[in-house]
Tab-separated table of C-alpha atoms in Angstrom:
chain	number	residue	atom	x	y	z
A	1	UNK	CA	-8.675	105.083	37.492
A	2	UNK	CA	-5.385	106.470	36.101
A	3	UNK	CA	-3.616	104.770	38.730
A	4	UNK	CA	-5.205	101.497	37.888
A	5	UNK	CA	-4.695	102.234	34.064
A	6	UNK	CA	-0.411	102.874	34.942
A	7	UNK	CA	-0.105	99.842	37.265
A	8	UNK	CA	-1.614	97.979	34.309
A	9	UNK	CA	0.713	99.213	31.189
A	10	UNK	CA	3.381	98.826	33.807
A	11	UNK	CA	2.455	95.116	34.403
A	12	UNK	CA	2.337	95.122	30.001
A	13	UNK	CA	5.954	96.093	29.986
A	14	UNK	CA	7.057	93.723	32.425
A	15	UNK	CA	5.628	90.729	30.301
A	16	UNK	CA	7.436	92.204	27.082
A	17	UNK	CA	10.318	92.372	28.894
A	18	UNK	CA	10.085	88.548	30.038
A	19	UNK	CA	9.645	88.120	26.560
A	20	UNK	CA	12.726	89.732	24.699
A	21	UNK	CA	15.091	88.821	27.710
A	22	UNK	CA	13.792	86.132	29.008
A	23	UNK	CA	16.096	82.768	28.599
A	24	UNK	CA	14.442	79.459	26.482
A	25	UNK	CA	17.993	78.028	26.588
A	26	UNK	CA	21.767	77.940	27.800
A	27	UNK	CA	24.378	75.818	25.684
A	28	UNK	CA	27.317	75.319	27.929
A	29	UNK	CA	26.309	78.338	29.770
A	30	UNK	CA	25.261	80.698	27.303
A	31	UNK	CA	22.177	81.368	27.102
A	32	UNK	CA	19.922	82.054	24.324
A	33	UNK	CA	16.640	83.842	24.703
A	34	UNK	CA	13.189	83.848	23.984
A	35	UNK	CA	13.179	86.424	21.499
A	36	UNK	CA	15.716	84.447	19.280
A	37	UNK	CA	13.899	81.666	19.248
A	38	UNK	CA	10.605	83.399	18.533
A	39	UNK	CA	12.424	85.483	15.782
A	40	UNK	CA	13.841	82.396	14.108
A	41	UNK	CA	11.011	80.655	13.596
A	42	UNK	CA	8.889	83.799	12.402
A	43	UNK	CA	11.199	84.921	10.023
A	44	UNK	CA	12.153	81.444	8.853
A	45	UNK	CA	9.096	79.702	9.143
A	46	UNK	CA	10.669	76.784	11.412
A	47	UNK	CA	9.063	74.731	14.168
A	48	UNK	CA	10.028	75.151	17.934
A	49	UNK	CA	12.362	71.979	17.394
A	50	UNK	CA	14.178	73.273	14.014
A	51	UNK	CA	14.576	76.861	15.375
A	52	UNK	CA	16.179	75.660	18.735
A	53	UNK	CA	18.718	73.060	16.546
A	54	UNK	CA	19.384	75.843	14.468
A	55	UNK	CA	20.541	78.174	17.258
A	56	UNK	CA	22.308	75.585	19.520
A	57	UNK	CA	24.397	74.747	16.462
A	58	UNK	CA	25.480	78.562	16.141
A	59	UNK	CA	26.162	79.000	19.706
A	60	UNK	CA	28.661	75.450	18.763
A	61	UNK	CA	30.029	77.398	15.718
A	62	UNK	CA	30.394	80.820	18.097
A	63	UNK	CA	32.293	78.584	20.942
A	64	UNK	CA	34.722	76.805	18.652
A	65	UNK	CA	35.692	80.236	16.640
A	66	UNK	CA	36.438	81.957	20.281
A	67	UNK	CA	38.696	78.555	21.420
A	68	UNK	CA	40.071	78.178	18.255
A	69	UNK	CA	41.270	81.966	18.385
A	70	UNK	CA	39.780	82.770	14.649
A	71	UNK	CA	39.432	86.431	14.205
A	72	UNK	CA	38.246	88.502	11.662
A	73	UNK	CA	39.704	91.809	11.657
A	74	UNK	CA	38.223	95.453	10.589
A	75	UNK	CA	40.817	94.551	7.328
A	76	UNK	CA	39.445	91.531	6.412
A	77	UNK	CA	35.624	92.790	6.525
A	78	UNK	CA	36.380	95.636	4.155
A	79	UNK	CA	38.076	93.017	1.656
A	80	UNK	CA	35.101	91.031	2.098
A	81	UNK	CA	32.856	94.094	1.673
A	82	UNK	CA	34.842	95.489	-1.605
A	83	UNK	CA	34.878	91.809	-3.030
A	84	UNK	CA	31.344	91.856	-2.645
A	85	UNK	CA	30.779	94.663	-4.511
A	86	UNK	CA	33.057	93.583	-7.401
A	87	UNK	CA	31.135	90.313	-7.952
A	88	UNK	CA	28.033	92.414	-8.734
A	89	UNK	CA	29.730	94.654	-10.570
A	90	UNK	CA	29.329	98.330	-8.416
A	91	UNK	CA	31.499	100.050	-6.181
A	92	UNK	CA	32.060	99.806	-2.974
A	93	UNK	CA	30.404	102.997	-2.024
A	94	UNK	CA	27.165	101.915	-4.552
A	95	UNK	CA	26.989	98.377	-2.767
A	96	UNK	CA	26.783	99.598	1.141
A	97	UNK	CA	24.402	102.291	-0.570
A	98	UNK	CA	22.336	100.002	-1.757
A	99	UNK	CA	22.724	97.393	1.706
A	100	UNK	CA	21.616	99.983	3.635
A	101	UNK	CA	18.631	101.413	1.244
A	102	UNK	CA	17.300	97.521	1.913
A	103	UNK	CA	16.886	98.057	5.280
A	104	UNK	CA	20.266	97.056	6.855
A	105	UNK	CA	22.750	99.243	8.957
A	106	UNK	CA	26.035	99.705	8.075
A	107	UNK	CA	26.961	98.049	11.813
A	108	UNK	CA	24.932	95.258	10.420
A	109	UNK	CA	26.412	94.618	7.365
A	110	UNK	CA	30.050	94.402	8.707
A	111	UNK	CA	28.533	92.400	11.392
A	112	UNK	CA	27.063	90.299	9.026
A	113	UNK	CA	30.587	89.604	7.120
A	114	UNK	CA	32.501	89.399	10.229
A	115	UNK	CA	30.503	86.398	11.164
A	116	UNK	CA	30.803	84.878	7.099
A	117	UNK	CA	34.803	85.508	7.500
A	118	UNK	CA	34.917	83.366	10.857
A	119	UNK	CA	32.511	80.597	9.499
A	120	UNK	CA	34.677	80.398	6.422
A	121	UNK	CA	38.017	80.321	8.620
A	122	UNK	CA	36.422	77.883	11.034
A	123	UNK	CA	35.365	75.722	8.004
A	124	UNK	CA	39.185	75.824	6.621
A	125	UNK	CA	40.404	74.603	9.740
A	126	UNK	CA	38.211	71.742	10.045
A	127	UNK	CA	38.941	70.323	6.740
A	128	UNK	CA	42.816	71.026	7.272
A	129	UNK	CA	42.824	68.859	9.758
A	130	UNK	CA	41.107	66.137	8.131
A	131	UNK	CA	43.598	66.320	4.841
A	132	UNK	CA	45.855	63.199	6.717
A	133	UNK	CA	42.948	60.968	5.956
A	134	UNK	CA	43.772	60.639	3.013
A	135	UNK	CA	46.430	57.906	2.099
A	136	UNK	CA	48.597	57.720	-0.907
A	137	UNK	CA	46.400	54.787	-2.392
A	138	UNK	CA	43.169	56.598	-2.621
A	139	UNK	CA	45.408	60.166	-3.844
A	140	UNK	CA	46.532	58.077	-6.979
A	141	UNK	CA	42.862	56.516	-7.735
A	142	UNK	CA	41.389	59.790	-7.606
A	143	UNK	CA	44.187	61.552	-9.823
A	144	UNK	CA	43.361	58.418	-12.648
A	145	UNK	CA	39.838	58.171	-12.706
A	146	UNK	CA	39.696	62.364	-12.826
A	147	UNK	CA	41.889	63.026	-15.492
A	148	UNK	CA	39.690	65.788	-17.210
A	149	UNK	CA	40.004	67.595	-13.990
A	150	UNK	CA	43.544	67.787	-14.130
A	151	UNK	CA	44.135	68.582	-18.007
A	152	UNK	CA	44.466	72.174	-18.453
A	153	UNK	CA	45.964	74.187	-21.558
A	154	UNK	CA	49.322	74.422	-22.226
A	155	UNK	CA	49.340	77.988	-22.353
A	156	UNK	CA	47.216	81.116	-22.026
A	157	UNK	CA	47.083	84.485	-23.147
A	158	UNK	CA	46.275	87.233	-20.600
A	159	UNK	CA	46.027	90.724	-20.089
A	160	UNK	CA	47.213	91.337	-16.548
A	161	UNK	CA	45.679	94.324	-14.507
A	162	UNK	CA	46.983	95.775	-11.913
A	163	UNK	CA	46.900	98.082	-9.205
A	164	UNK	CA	47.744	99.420	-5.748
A	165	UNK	CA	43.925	100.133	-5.595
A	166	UNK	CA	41.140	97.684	-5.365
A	167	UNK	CA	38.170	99.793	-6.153
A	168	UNK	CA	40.536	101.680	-9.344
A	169	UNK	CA	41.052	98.071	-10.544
A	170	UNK	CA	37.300	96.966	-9.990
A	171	UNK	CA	36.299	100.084	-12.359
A	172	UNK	CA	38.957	98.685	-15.020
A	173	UNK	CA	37.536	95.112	-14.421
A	174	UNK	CA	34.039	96.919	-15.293
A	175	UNK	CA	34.877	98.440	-18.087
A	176	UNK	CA	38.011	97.078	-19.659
A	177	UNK	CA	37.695	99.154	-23.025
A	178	UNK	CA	39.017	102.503	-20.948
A	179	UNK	CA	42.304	103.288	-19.563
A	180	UNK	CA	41.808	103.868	-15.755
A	181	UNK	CA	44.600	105.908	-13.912
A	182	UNK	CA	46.173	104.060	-11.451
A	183	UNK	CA	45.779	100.865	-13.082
A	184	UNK	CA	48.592	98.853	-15.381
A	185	UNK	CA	47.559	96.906	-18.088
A	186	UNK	CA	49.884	93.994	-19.624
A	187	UNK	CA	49.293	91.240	-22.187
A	188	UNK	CA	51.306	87.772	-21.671
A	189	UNK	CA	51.472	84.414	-22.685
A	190	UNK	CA	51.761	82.039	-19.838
A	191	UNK	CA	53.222	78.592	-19.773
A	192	UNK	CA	50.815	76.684	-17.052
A	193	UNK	CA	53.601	73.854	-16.266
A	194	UNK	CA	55.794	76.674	-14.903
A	195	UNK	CA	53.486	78.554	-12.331
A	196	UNK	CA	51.929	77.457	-9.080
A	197	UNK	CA	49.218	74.440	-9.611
A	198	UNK	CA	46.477	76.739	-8.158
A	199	UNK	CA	47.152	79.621	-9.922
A	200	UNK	CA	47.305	77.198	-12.973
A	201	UNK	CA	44.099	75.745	-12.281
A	202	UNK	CA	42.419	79.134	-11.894
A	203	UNK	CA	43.734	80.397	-15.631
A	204	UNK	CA	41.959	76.593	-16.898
A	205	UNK	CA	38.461	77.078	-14.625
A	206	UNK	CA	37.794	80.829	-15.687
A	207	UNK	CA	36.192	81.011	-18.944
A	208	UNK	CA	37.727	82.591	-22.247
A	209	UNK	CA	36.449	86.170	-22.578
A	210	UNK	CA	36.466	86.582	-18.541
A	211	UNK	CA	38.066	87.806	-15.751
A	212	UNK	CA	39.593	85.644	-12.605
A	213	UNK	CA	39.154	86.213	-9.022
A	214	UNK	CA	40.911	89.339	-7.428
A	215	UNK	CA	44.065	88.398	-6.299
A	216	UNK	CA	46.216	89.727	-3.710
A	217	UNK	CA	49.936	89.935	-4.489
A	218	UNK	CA	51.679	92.064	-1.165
A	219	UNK	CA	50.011	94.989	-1.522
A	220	UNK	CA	49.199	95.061	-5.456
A	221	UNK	CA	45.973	93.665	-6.427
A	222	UNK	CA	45.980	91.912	-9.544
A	223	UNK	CA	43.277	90.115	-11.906
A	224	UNK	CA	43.680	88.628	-15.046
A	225	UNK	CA	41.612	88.547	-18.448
A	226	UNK	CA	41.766	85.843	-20.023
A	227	UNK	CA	41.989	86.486	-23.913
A	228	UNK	CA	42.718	82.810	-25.190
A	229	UNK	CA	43.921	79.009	-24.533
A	230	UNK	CA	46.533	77.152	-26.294
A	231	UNK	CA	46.897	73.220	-26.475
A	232	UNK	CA	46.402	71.105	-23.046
A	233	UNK	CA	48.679	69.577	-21.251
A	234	UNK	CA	47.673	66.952	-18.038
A	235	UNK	CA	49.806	67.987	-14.483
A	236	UNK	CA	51.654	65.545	-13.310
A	237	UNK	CA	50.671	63.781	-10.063
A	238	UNK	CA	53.453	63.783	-8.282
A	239	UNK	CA	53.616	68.183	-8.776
A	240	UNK	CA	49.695	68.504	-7.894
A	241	UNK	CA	48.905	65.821	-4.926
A	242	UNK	CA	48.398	68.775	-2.478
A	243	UNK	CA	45.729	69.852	-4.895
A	244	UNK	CA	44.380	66.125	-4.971
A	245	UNK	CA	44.416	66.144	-1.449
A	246	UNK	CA	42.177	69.050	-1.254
A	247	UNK	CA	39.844	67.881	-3.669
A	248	UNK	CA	39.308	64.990	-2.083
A	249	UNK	CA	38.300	66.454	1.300
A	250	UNK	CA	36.322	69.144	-0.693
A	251	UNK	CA	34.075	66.734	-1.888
A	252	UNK	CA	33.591	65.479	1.479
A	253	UNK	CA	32.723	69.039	2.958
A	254	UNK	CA	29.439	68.711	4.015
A	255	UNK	CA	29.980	65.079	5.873
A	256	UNK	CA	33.276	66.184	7.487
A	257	UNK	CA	30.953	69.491	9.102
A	258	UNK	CA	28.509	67.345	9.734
A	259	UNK	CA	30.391	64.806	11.835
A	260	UNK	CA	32.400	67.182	13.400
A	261	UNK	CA	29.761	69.734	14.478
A	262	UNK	CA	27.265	66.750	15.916
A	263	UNK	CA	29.897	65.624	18.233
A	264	UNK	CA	30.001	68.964	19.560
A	265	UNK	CA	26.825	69.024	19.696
A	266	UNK	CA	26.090	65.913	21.254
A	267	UNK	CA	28.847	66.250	24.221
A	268	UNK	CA	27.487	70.463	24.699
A	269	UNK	CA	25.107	70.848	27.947
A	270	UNK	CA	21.790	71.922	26.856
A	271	UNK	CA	19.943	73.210	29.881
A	272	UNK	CA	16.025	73.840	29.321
A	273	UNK	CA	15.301	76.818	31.434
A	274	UNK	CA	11.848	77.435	29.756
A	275	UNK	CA	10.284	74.542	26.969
């Protein structure tokens, strides 16, 4: 009887196993198993049909980011990480604290940015190479008929922070009433028409009474408080059309992906090895 009980828990196991390894799918050879699919549609409530589009497409996005040679390295994911953690306002050391009290490993959560970085670097590329779509003609109708979107103040006043330490400036950024070692404070009134168009255009988008974005400057780390806004000028087109450019393709994001990911798609060899 305790034979026949082992033989059976043995035979069990053996149908888990065909389970979690067993293969549903391969897209151009890789295969993708059972247990993703099943997981997938569990945890996101999607049919048999959604689940299995949603996977081949990652497989697509996981082939092109190994031909296209896009890495994320172990620098990148702690910048990712620490910027993270500034956006919600906590150190870094509070924010994988808290990750991991909700249930996710710290291999995990680097894991998980890793994969954001190269999706984000993947998505850059694509829509670089689409920026020679756009032709001088449709450049100069967008720059007139968006105007307001090019009109930024003449001038603003800022108190520069900066440091040689992310988290140090993160705690100024927090709370900008103390003086934190390690990080410089300076108050300056800049001229917008003299400074790059991008850095321009991020002193006009953040809001009086805020902070930019972090900003790397070769090894110094830098952010900027913006205290007030003086008169408005409009950049001219012929200075900004790089910035048109990307605008332009920006607002077609999500066709441009689209397109470019169902060709893969649709020229990829799906082999059914289970339905």
């Amino acid at each position: 009887m305790k034979k026949i009980f082992c033989l059976g828990a043995f035979f069990v196991f053996l149908v888990a196993q065909n389970v979690v390894d067993g293969i549903a799918f391969k897209v151009n050879n890789y295969p993708v198993t059972l247990y993703e699919l099943q997981s997938l549609e569990q945890t996101q409530k999607l049919s048999p049909k959604q689940a299995k589009e949603q996977l081949i497409l990652k497989v697509i996005k996981m082939q092109e980011i190994e031909r296209l040679q896009i890495i994320a390295d172990e620098t990148m994911i702690d910048q990712q990480i620490q910027a993270a953690a500034t956006m919600k306002g906590i150190s870094r050391d509070e924010f994988v604290a808290n990750m991991i009290g909700s249930g996710y490993s710290y291999e995990e959560l680097r894991a998980f940015y890793k994969e954001y970085i190269q999706n984000e670097l993947l998505t850059q590329r694509i829509l670089s190479t689409n920026l020679k779509i756009v032709d001088e003609k449709e450049l100069k109708k967008f720059y007139d008929t968006h105007q307001k979107d090019f009109t930024l103040p003449k001038e603003v006043v800022v108190i520069q922070y900066a440091s040689n330490n992310e988290k140090l400036l993160a705690q100024a950024m927090n709370s900008p009433l103390m003086q934190i070692r390690g990080v410089e404070k300076r108050e300056e009134k800049i001229a917008l028409g003299n400074i790059n168009p991008q850095i321009a255009q991020l002193f006009a988008d953040t809001p009086k009474g805020e902070f930019t974005q972090i900003l790397n400057n070769g090894g110094a780390v830098l952010a900027f408080y913006i205290k007030d806004k003086i008169g408005s000028t409009t950049l001219p087109y012929e200075q900004i059309k790089p910035m048109i450019m990307q605008k332009i393709v920006y607002e077609r994001k999500d066709l441009i992906l689209k397109e470019y990911f169902e060709r893969l798609v649709s020229s990829a060899i799906i082999t059914n090895v289970r339905n």
